[in-house]
mmCIF file of C-alpha atoms in Angstrom:
data_model
loop_
_atom_site.group_PDB
_atom_site.id
_atom_site.type_symbol
_atom_site.label_atom_id
_atom_site.label_comp_id
_atom_site.label_asym_id
_atom_site.label_seq_id
_atom_site.Cartn_x
_atom_site.Cartn_y
_atom_site.Cartn_z
ATOM 1 C CA UNK A 1 237.007 108.900 262.199
ATOM 2 C CA UNK A 2 233.209 109.104 262.451
ATOM 3 C CA UNK A 3 231.121 111.909 261.133
ATOM 4 C CA UNK A 4 227.527 112.979 261.592
ATOM 5 C CA UNK A 5 225.651 115.827 259.972
ATOM 6 C CA UNK A 6 223.191 118.449 261.071
ATOM 7 C CA UNK A 7 220.913 119.918 258.428
ATOM 8 C CA UNK A 8 218.621 122.777 259.637
ATOM 9 C CA UNK A 9 215.581 123.345 257.377
ATOM 10 C CA UNK A 10 212.778 125.789 257.194
ATOM 11 C CA UNK A 11 210.120 125.104 254.574
ATOM 12 C CA UNK A 12 212.851 123.354 252.506
ATOM 13 C CA UNK A 13 210.732 121.877 249.705
ATOM 14 C CA UNK A 14 211.948 118.884 247.644
ATOM 15 C CA UNK A 15 215.553 119.955 247.787
ATOM 16 C CA UNK A 16 215.952 118.543 251.344
ATOM 17 C CA UNK A 17 215.522 114.982 250.100
ATOM 18 C CA UNK A 18 218.509 115.163 247.825
ATOM 19 C CA UNK A 19 220.553 116.871 250.509
ATOM 20 C CA UNK A 20 219.837 114.146 253.034
ATOM 21 C CA UNK A 21 220.334 111.240 250.631
ATOM 22 C CA UNK A 22 223.757 112.670 249.459
ATOM 23 C CA UNK A 23 224.979 113.483 252.967
ATOM 24 C CA UNK A 24 224.198 109.923 254.244
ATOM 25 C CA UNK A 25 226.824 108.683 251.799
ATOM 26 C CA UNK A 26 229.555 110.479 253.645
ATOM 27 C CA UNK A 27 228.315 110.418 257.211
ATOM 28 C CA UNK A 28 227.242 107.898 259.813
ATOM 29 C CA UNK A 29 223.937 109.755 260.552
ATOM 30 C CA UNK A 30 222.087 112.824 259.696
ATOM 31 C CA UNK A 31 220.168 115.040 262.229
ATOM 32 C CA UNK A 32 217.375 116.902 260.237
ATOM 33 C CA UNK A 33 215.998 119.861 262.122
ATOM 34 C CA UNK A 34 212.477 121.023 261.257
ATOM 35 C CA UNK A 35 212.553 124.665 262.341
ATOM 36 C CA UNK A 36 208.908 125.249 262.480
ATOM 37 C CA UNK A 37 208.050 124.465 258.772
ATOM 38 C CA UNK A 38 204.451 124.886 257.623
ATOM 39 C CA UNK A 39 202.010 122.090 256.852
ATOM 40 C CA UNK A 40 202.803 121.827 253.201
ATOM 41 C CA UNK A 41 206.524 121.109 254.004
ATOM 42 C CA UNK A 42 205.841 118.512 256.802
ATOM 43 C CA UNK A 43 205.809 115.697 254.271
ATOM 44 C CA UNK A 44 209.524 116.261 253.514
ATOM 45 C CA UNK A 45 210.474 115.423 257.068
ATOM 46 C CA UNK A 46 207.864 112.592 257.601
ATOM 47 C CA UNK A 47 209.393 110.601 254.916
ATOM 48 C CA UNK A 48 212.601 110.127 256.929
ATOM 49 C CA UNK A 49 210.970 109.320 260.321
ATOM 50 C CA UNK A 50 211.515 105.504 260.018
ATOM 51 C CA UNK A 51 215.139 105.707 258.639
ATOM 52 C CA UNK A 52 217.638 104.269 261.034
ATOM 53 C CA UNK A 53 220.298 106.766 260.281
ATOM 54 C CA UNK A 54 218.200 109.895 260.148
ATOM 55 C CA UNK A 55 217.067 111.596 263.336
ATOM 56 C CA UNK A 56 214.250 114.194 263.174
ATOM 57 C CA UNK A 57 214.204 117.156 265.594
ATOM 58 C CA UNK A 58 211.079 119.373 265.470
ATOM 59 C CA UNK A 59 210.448 123.017 266.631
ATOM 60 C CA UNK A 60 206.864 123.949 267.021
ATOM 61 C CA UNK A 61 207.608 127.431 265.623
ATOM 62 C CA UNK A 62 210.366 129.010 263.674
ATOM 63 C CA UNK A 63 213.199 129.907 266.042
ATOM 64 C CA UNK A 64 215.933 130.705 263.497
ATOM 65 C CA UNK A 65 218.948 128.964 262.101
ATOM 66 C CA UNK A 66 221.104 129.300 265.200
ATOM 67 C CA UNK A 67 218.548 127.617 267.469
ATOM 68 C CA UNK A 68 217.938 124.912 264.841
ATOM 69 C CA UNK A 69 221.744 124.244 264.763
ATOM 70 C CA UNK A 70 221.812 124.032 268.583
ATOM 71 C CA UNK A 71 219.063 121.655 268.716
ATOM 72 C CA UNK A 72 220.899 119.430 266.193
ATOM 73 C CA UNK A 73 224.097 119.719 268.188
ATOM 74 C CA UNK A 74 222.328 118.530 271.391
ATOM 75 C CA UNK A 75 220.748 115.565 269.494
ATOM 76 C CA UNK A 76 224.114 114.664 267.915
ATOM 77 C CA UNK A 77 225.790 114.337 271.379
ATOM 78 C CA UNK A 78 223.641 111.194 271.861
ATOM 79 C CA UNK A 79 225.561 109.582 269.027
ATOM 80 C CA UNK A 80 229.137 108.409 268.672
ATOM 81 C CA UNK A 81 231.115 110.773 266.386
ATOM 82 C CA UNK A 82 234.414 112.670 266.121
ATOM 83 C CA UNK A 83 233.352 115.447 263.840
ATOM 84 C CA UNK A 84 230.034 117.071 262.957
ATOM 85 C CA UNK A 85 229.193 118.517 259.491
ATOM 86 C CA UNK A 86 226.697 121.436 259.177
ATOM 87 C CA UNK A 87 225.172 122.202 255.796
ATOM 88 C CA UNK A 88 222.072 123.763 254.365
ATOM 89 C CA UNK A 89 219.099 121.942 253.000
ATOM 90 C CA UNK A 90 218.454 124.156 249.911
ATOM 91 C CA UNK A 91 221.024 122.663 247.572
ATOM 92 C CA UNK A 92 223.508 125.539 248.038
ATOM 93 C CA UNK A 93 225.974 123.136 249.765
ATOM 94 C CA UNK A 94 227.129 120.149 247.827
ATOM 95 C CA UNK A 95 227.324 117.092 250.193
ATOM 96 C CA UNK A 96 229.897 115.526 247.842
ATOM 97 C CA UNK A 97 232.325 118.116 249.084
ATOM 98 C CA UNK A 98 232.305 116.571 252.496
ATOM 99 C CA UNK A 99 235.186 114.505 251.073
ATOM 100 C CA UNK A 100 237.309 117.545 250.918
ATOM 101 C CA UNK A 101 236.768 118.260 254.632
ATOM 102 C CA UNK A 102 237.587 114.671 255.387
ATOM 103 C CA UNK A 103 240.744 114.784 253.281
ATOM 104 C CA UNK A 104 241.793 117.858 255.136
ATOM 105 C CA UNK A 105 241.333 116.363 258.550
ATOM 106 C CA UNK A 106 242.481 112.760 257.777
ATOM 107 C CA UNK A 107 245.792 113.822 256.110
ATOM 108 C CA UNK A 108 247.218 115.079 259.405
ATOM 109 C CA UNK A 109 245.596 118.502 259.722
ATOM 110 C CA UNK A 110 244.301 119.066 263.268
ATOM 111 C CA UNK A 111 241.395 121.496 263.643
ATOM 112 C CA UNK A 112 238.336 122.063 265.798
ATOM 113 C CA UNK A 113 236.572 124.003 262.989
ATOM 114 C CA UNK A 114 236.900 123.744 259.289
ATOM 115 C CA UNK A 115 235.071 126.244 257.244
ATOM 116 C CA UNK A 116 234.066 125.848 253.534
ATOM 117 C CA UNK A 117 235.341 128.854 251.614
ATOM 118 C CA UNK A 118 233.572 130.116 248.498
ATOM 119 C CA UNK A 119 234.652 132.333 245.735
ATOM 120 C CA UNK A 120 233.314 135.836 246.491
ATOM 121 C CA UNK A 121 233.512 136.934 242.836
ATOM 122 C CA UNK A 122 230.835 134.331 241.951
ATOM 123 C CA UNK A 123 228.311 135.505 244.610
ATOM 124 C CA UNK A 124 225.209 137.632 243.952
ATOM 125 C CA UNK A 125 225.861 141.321 244.968
ATOM 126 C CA UNK A 126 223.777 141.031 248.131
ATOM 127 C CA UNK A 127 225.743 138.202 249.573
ATOM 128 C CA UNK A 128 229.108 139.556 248.308
ATOM 129 C CA UNK A 129 228.702 142.793 250.166
ATOM 130 C CA UNK A 130 228.041 141.062 253.510
ATOM 131 C CA UNK A 131 230.744 138.526 253.111
ATOM 132 C CA UNK A 132 233.487 140.822 252.007
ATOM 133 C CA UNK A 133 232.589 143.312 254.675
ATOM 134 C CA UNK A 134 232.707 140.760 257.609
ATOM 135 C CA UNK A 135 235.776 139.028 256.271
ATOM 136 C CA UNK A 136 237.731 142.224 256.297
ATOM 137 C CA UNK A 137 236.555 143.273 259.815
ATOM 138 C CA UNK A 138 237.145 139.755 261.070
ATOM 139 C CA UNK A 139 240.545 139.601 259.524
ATOM 140 C CA UNK A 140 241.511 142.904 261.274
ATOM 141 C CA UNK A 141 240.786 141.381 264.646
ATOM 142 C CA UNK A 142 241.878 137.673 264.214
ATOM 143 C CA UNK A 143 244.093 137.513 261.123
ATOM 144 C CA UNK A 144 243.194 136.082 257.687
ATOM 145 C CA UNK A 145 242.928 132.369 258.645
ATOM 146 C CA UNK A 146 239.308 132.192 257.387
ATOM 147 C CA UNK A 147 238.311 134.088 254.265
ATOM 148 C CA UNK A 148 234.631 133.140 254.314
ATOM 149 C CA UNK A 149 233.113 134.026 257.706
ATOM 150 C CA UNK A 150 229.526 133.627 256.611
ATOM 151 C CA UNK A 151 229.743 130.064 255.195
ATOM 152 C CA UNK A 152 227.401 127.516 256.905
ATOM 153 C CA UNK A 153 229.147 124.518 255.337
ATOM 154 C CA UNK A 154 231.435 123.506 258.154
ATOM 155 C CA UNK A 155 232.937 120.637 260.089
ATOM 156 C CA UNK A 156 233.281 120.905 263.948
ATOM 157 C CA UNK A 157 234.968 118.632 266.439
ATOM 158 C CA UNK A 158 232.850 116.989 269.089
ATOM 159 C CA UNK A 159 234.913 118.724 271.742
ATOM 160 C CA UNK A 160 234.210 122.078 270.317
ATOM 161 C CA UNK A 161 230.501 121.316 269.887
ATOM 162 C CA UNK A 162 230.318 120.699 273.645
ATOM 163 C CA UNK A 163 232.074 124.013 274.282
ATOM 164 C CA UNK A 164 229.809 125.890 271.892
ATOM 165 C CA UNK A 165 226.685 124.666 273.632
ATOM 166 C CA UNK A 166 228.125 125.984 277.038
ATOM 167 C CA UNK A 167 229.635 129.177 275.872
ATOM 168 C CA UNK A 168 227.660 130.591 272.810
ATOM 169 C CA UNK A 169 224.189 131.832 272.922
ATOM 170 C CA UNK A 170 221.898 130.603 269.955
ATOM 171 C CA UNK A 171 220.167 133.129 267.724
ATOM 172 C CA UNK A 172 219.532 133.395 264.018
ATOM 173 C CA UNK A 173 222.023 133.777 261.202
ATOM 174 C CA UNK A 174 224.573 135.659 263.509
ATOM 175 C CA UNK A 175 225.047 132.402 265.451
ATOM 176 C CA UNK A 176 227.505 131.014 262.872
ATOM 177 C CA UNK A 177 229.667 134.249 263.205
ATOM 178 C CA UNK A 178 229.488 133.873 267.036
ATOM 179 C CA UNK A 179 230.746 130.264 266.791
ATOM 180 C CA UNK A 180 233.687 131.362 264.562
ATOM 181 C CA UNK A 181 234.437 134.221 266.987
ATOM 182 C CA UNK A 182 234.433 131.692 269.940
ATOM 183 C CA UNK A 183 236.795 129.414 268.082
ATOM 184 C CA UNK A 184 239.474 132.067 267.576
ATOM 185 C CA UNK A 185 239.061 133.741 271.001
ATOM 186 C CA UNK A 186 239.314 130.368 272.826
ATOM 187 C CA UNK A 187 242.481 129.463 270.919
ATOM 188 C CA UNK A 188 240.945 126.787 268.741
ATOM 189 C CA UNK A 189 242.643 125.624 265.570
ATOM 190 C CA UNK A 190 240.626 126.859 262.552
ATOM 191 C CA UNK A 191 241.108 125.684 259.006
ATOM 192 C CA UNK A 192 239.432 126.205 255.609
ATOM 193 C CA UNK A 193 238.856 124.218 252.438
ATOM 194 C CA UNK A 194 237.785 125.616 249.043
ATOM 195 C CA UNK A 195 234.180 124.576 248.078
ATOM 196 C CA UNK A 196 231.936 125.270 245.180
ATOM 197 C CA UNK A 197 230.041 128.552 245.013
ATOM 198 C CA UNK A 198 226.381 127.575 244.456
ATOM 199 C CA UNK A 199 223.428 130.079 244.490
ATOM 200 C CA UNK A 200 219.999 128.991 243.541
ATOM 201 C CA UNK A 201 218.206 131.624 241.402
ATOM 202 C CA UNK A 202 220.780 134.095 242.540
ATOM 203 C CA UNK A 203 219.922 133.683 246.186
ATOM 204 C CA UNK A 204 216.634 135.576 245.933
ATOM 205 C CA UNK A 205 215.184 133.794 249.083
ATOM 206 C CA UNK A 206 218.104 134.431 251.229
ATOM 207 C CA UNK A 207 217.158 135.779 254.629
ATOM 208 C CA UNK A 208 220.712 137.060 255.155
ATOM 209 C CA UNK A 209 220.766 140.863 255.761
ATOM 210 C CA UNK A 210 224.191 142.108 254.693
ATOM 211 C CA UNK A 211 223.900 145.256 256.905
ATOM 212 C CA UNK A 212 222.384 143.897 260.048
ATOM 213 C CA UNK A 213 224.174 140.547 260.049
ATOM 214 C CA UNK A 214 227.581 142.030 259.146
ATOM 215 C CA UNK A 215 227.345 144.709 261.792
ATOM 216 C CA UNK A 216 226.724 142.001 264.426
ATOM 217 C CA UNK A 217 230.466 141.222 264.262
ATOM 218 C CA UNK A 218 231.033 144.728 265.545
ATOM 219 C CA UNK A 219 228.768 144.431 268.520
ATOM 220 C CA UNK A 220 231.572 143.598 270.888
ATOM 221 C CA UNK A 221 233.750 146.386 269.584
ATOM 222 C CA UNK A 222 230.912 148.891 269.937
ATOM 223 C CA UNK A 223 230.426 147.950 273.557
ATOM 224 C CA UNK A 224 234.179 148.148 274.091
ATOM 225 C CA UNK A 225 234.216 151.621 272.589
ATOM 226 C CA UNK A 226 231.415 152.832 274.812
ATOM 227 C CA UNK A 227 232.988 151.556 278.037
ATOM 228 C CA UNK A 228 236.343 152.835 276.897
ATOM 229 C CA UNK A 229 234.925 156.239 276.519
ATOM 230 C CA UNK A 230 233.341 156.045 280.051
ATOM 231 C CA UNK A 231 236.731 154.995 281.413
ATOM 232 C CA UNK A 232 238.399 157.829 279.598
ATOM 233 C CA UNK A 233 235.954 160.279 281.078
ATOM 234 C CA UNK A 234 236.770 158.933 284.620
ATOM 235 C CA UNK A 235 240.470 158.875 283.852
ATOM 236 C CA UNK A 236 240.503 162.391 282.412
ATOM 237 C CA UNK A 237 238.402 163.845 285.139
ATOM 238 C CA UNK A 238 240.729 162.616 287.828
ATOM 239 C CA UNK A 239 243.807 163.672 285.802
ATOM 240 C CA UNK A 240 242.413 167.223 285.415
ATOM 241 C CA UNK A 241 241.440 167.602 289.133
ATOM 242 C CA UNK A 242 244.813 166.482 290.235
ATOM 243 C CA UNK A 243 246.678 168.834 287.821
ATOM 244 C CA UNK A 244 244.412 171.858 288.102
ATOM 245 C CA UNK A 245 243.361 171.768 291.744
ATOM 246 C CA UNK A 246 246.032 169.515 293.327
ATOM 247 C CA UNK A 247 249.156 170.901 291.586
ATOM 248 C CA UNK A 248 250.417 167.426 291.009
ATOM 249 C CA UNK A 249 253.001 166.876 288.234
ATOM 250 C CA UNK A 250 251.231 165.636 285.090
ATOM 251 C CA UNK A 251 253.129 162.332 284.835
ATOM 252 C CA UNK A 252 252.136 161.440 288.461
ATOM 253 C CA UNK A 253 248.657 162.525 287.846
ATOM 254 C CA UNK A 254 248.407 160.285 284.827
ATOM 255 C CA UNK A 255 249.600 157.261 286.890
ATOM 256 C CA UNK A 256 246.983 157.913 289.628
ATOM 257 C CA UNK A 257 244.155 158.630 287.284
ATOM 258 C CA UNK A 258 245.002 155.646 285.067
ATOM 259 C CA UNK A 259 245.145 153.256 288.021
ATOM 260 C CA UNK A 260 241.689 154.243 289.304
ATOM 261 C CA UNK A 261 240.245 153.996 285.754
ATOM 262 C CA UNK A 262 241.739 150.599 284.916
ATOM 263 C CA UNK A 263 240.109 148.884 287.975
ATOM 264 C CA UNK A 264 236.692 149.987 286.622
ATOM 265 C CA UNK A 265 237.801 149.088 283.094
ATOM 266 C CA UNK A 266 238.788 145.591 284.103
ATOM 267 C CA UNK A 267 235.445 144.623 285.518
ATOM 268 C CA UNK A 268 233.232 146.084 282.885
ATOM 269 C CA UNK A 269 235.225 144.400 280.194
ATOM 270 C CA UNK A 270 235.348 141.117 281.925
ATOM 271 C CA UNK A 271 231.520 140.913 282.654
ATOM 272 C CA UNK A 272 229.953 143.113 280.005
ATOM 273 C CA UNK A 273 232.136 143.222 276.937
ATOM 274 C CA UNK A 274 233.943 139.933 276.739
ATOM 275 C CA UNK A 275 231.635 137.877 279.028
ATOM 276 C CA UNK A 276 234.577 136.148 280.497
ATOM 277 C CA UNK A 277 234.244 133.012 282.645
ATOM 278 C CA UNK A 278 237.888 132.768 283.369
ATOM 279 C CA UNK A 279 239.628 132.829 286.745
ATOM 280 C CA UNK A 280 239.499 136.438 287.966
ATOM 281 C CA UNK A 281 242.890 136.295 289.679
ATOM 282 C CA UNK A 282 244.731 134.952 286.648
ATOM 283 C CA UNK A 283 242.981 137.464 284.408
ATOM 284 C CA UNK A 284 243.728 140.295 286.736
ATOM 285 C CA UNK A 285 247.392 139.212 286.677
ATOM 286 C CA UNK A 286 247.531 139.422 282.958
ATOM 287 C CA UNK A 287 245.443 142.733 283.078
ATOM 288 C CA UNK A 288 248.001 144.247 285.506
ATOM 289 C CA UNK A 289 250.787 143.440 283.065
ATOM 290 C CA UNK A 290 248.929 145.100 280.190
ATOM 291 C CA UNK A 291 248.130 148.117 282.429
ATOM 292 C CA UNK A 292 251.716 148.516 283.235
ATOM 293 C CA UNK A 293 252.573 148.633 279.530
ATOM 294 C CA UNK A 294 249.640 151.144 279.031
ATOM 295 C CA UNK A 295 250.761 153.408 281.794
ATOM 296 C CA UNK A 296 254.361 153.298 280.663
ATOM 297 C CA UNK A 297 253.446 153.843 276.971
ATOM 298 C CA UNK A 298 251.011 156.689 277.586
ATOM 299 C CA UNK A 299 253.415 158.376 279.882
ATOM 300 C CA UNK A 300 256.080 158.217 277.243
ATOM 301 C CA UNK A 301 253.690 159.551 274.742
ATOM 302 C CA UNK A 302 252.614 162.365 277.129
ATOM 303 C CA UNK A 303 256.315 163.353 277.797
ATOM 304 C CA UNK A 304 257.035 163.481 274.032
ATOM 305 C CA UNK A 305 253.967 165.536 273.277
ATOM 306 C CA UNK A 306 254.304 167.943 276.150
ATOM 307 C CA UNK A 307 257.973 168.408 276.552
ATOM 308 C CA UNK A 308 259.161 167.781 272.876
ATOM 309 C CA UNK A 309 256.059 168.756 271.006
ATOM 310 C CA UNK A 310 255.066 171.740 273.167
ATOM 311 C CA UNK A 311 251.487 170.361 273.435
ATOM 312 C CA UNK A 312 249.157 171.456 276.291
ATOM 313 C CA UNK A 313 249.157 168.732 278.946
ATOM 314 C CA UNK A 314 245.377 168.774 278.799
ATOM 315 C CA UNK A 315 245.272 168.018 275.053
ATOM 316 C CA UNK A 316 248.193 165.625 275.177
ATOM 317 C CA UNK A 317 246.399 163.230 277.563
ATOM 318 C CA UNK A 318 243.500 162.260 275.189
ATOM 319 C CA UNK A 319 245.892 162.050 272.331
ATOM 320 C CA UNK A 320 248.129 159.540 274.033
ATOM 321 C CA UNK A 321 245.130 157.517 275.206
ATOM 322 C CA UNK A 322 243.599 157.355 271.739
ATOM 323 C CA UNK A 323 246.776 155.743 270.392
ATOM 324 C CA UNK A 324 246.308 152.916 272.848
ATOM 325 C CA UNK A 325 242.599 152.362 272.191
ATOM 326 C CA UNK A 326 242.623 149.820 269.362
ATOM 327 C CA UNK A 327 245.759 148.091 270.679
ATOM 328 C CA UNK A 328 243.937 147.548 274.007
ATOM 329 C CA UNK A 329 240.923 145.902 272.291
ATOM 330 C CA UNK A 330 243.019 143.473 270.341
ATOM 331 C CA UNK A 331 245.183 142.524 273.359
ATOM 332 C CA UNK A 332 242.250 142.161 275.844
ATOM 333 C CA UNK A 333 240.321 139.616 273.661
ATOM 334 C CA UNK A 334 243.409 137.560 272.990
ATOM 335 C CA UNK A 335 245.616 137.945 275.973
ATOM 336 C CA UNK A 336 243.659 138.878 279.073
ATOM 337 C CA UNK A 337 240.123 137.276 279.070
ATOM 338 C CA UNK A 338 238.842 133.826 278.497
ATOM 339 C CA UNK A 339 235.889 135.021 276.324
ATOM 340 C CA UNK A 340 232.773 133.541 274.950
#
C-alpha cells in the first residue's frame, strides 16, 4: 500500500526539517503546507522546493489548521496513494511511529481512519482537561472506539479523504473533531494505535483552547436541544388546546399533537442540525418508524403516570417527552439521517 503525508505548519522553526526528513522514510511523498508563516520562517519551506517527493502548498495568510489540512488533502489527490498520514511539524508527533499505523492496517485491520492515541496522564494539565472532556462526551454519543479525539496524528484512507472534502467544512483546530464525527456518523471503520506522548516545553505554545474547542463537539447537541424545545412548545400547545378546549381524550390528543410536531421536527433536524444530504424519502421512512416508537412509548409513559401514578395529565406530558429526549438525539444521528 502507498502512503503520503500532509504536514501543516505555521511558523514552525527548524523542527519542520526533522519532521519532513523522518516522514519521507515511511511515505511516498510529503505535502508541506505553509499556513501563512512569517518571513523569518519562509526559509524552512524554501529548502524543500526542489525536492522531488516534497510538495509545497502556500497560504498567503494564516487560515488555521483545518484549512491547511484541506489544502494538503486536495494536493494529495493529485498523487497515487492508498492512505494519507497527518502529523504536526513541531516534533510532538514522532514520524517513526508511522510504522505502527502501517502494521495495524497491513496485518488485516480494515479502517478508513486510524487515530494515534496518547497517554492522558502524561499530558500537561491544559491539554489533559480538553482531551478528557471531549473523549467522555464523544464516547457517550459514539461509544469508546477512540480514546483520543484530539490527536492530530492520524492515517486516513483515500476514499474517506474524498468524502471529507465534500462533506466537512474546514476551520481551525475543531476540524479534526469534525472529521472524527463524520467518520462515525457515516458508518466508517475507525481504529486506534498507541503512540508516544510528546510535549515540547509542556506545550506552552499550544493554540488549543480546552474550553472553546471541547465545547465545539457539543454544538450539534445544543442545536438539537433548542429545536427540540421549540418542537415541544408546538407539541404541548396543541395537546393543551385539544384537551382543554376540545375535550379530546389525552391519549388521542397526544397522538395528534405529536404528529404535527414531528413533521416540523423532521425538517429542522434534517437541514439545520444534522445537515443531512441523504434521500428525503428514505430518511422519512426511517423517521416515521422512529416516530411510531416515540408515540407508542410516550403514550405508555403518559398512561402510567396519569392512571397509575395519579399525575396531572398536563404535567405528565412534558415528563414523558423528557424521557425520550436524549434517546431521540442518539437515534437520529445514527439511524435516521445521512449526516455530515
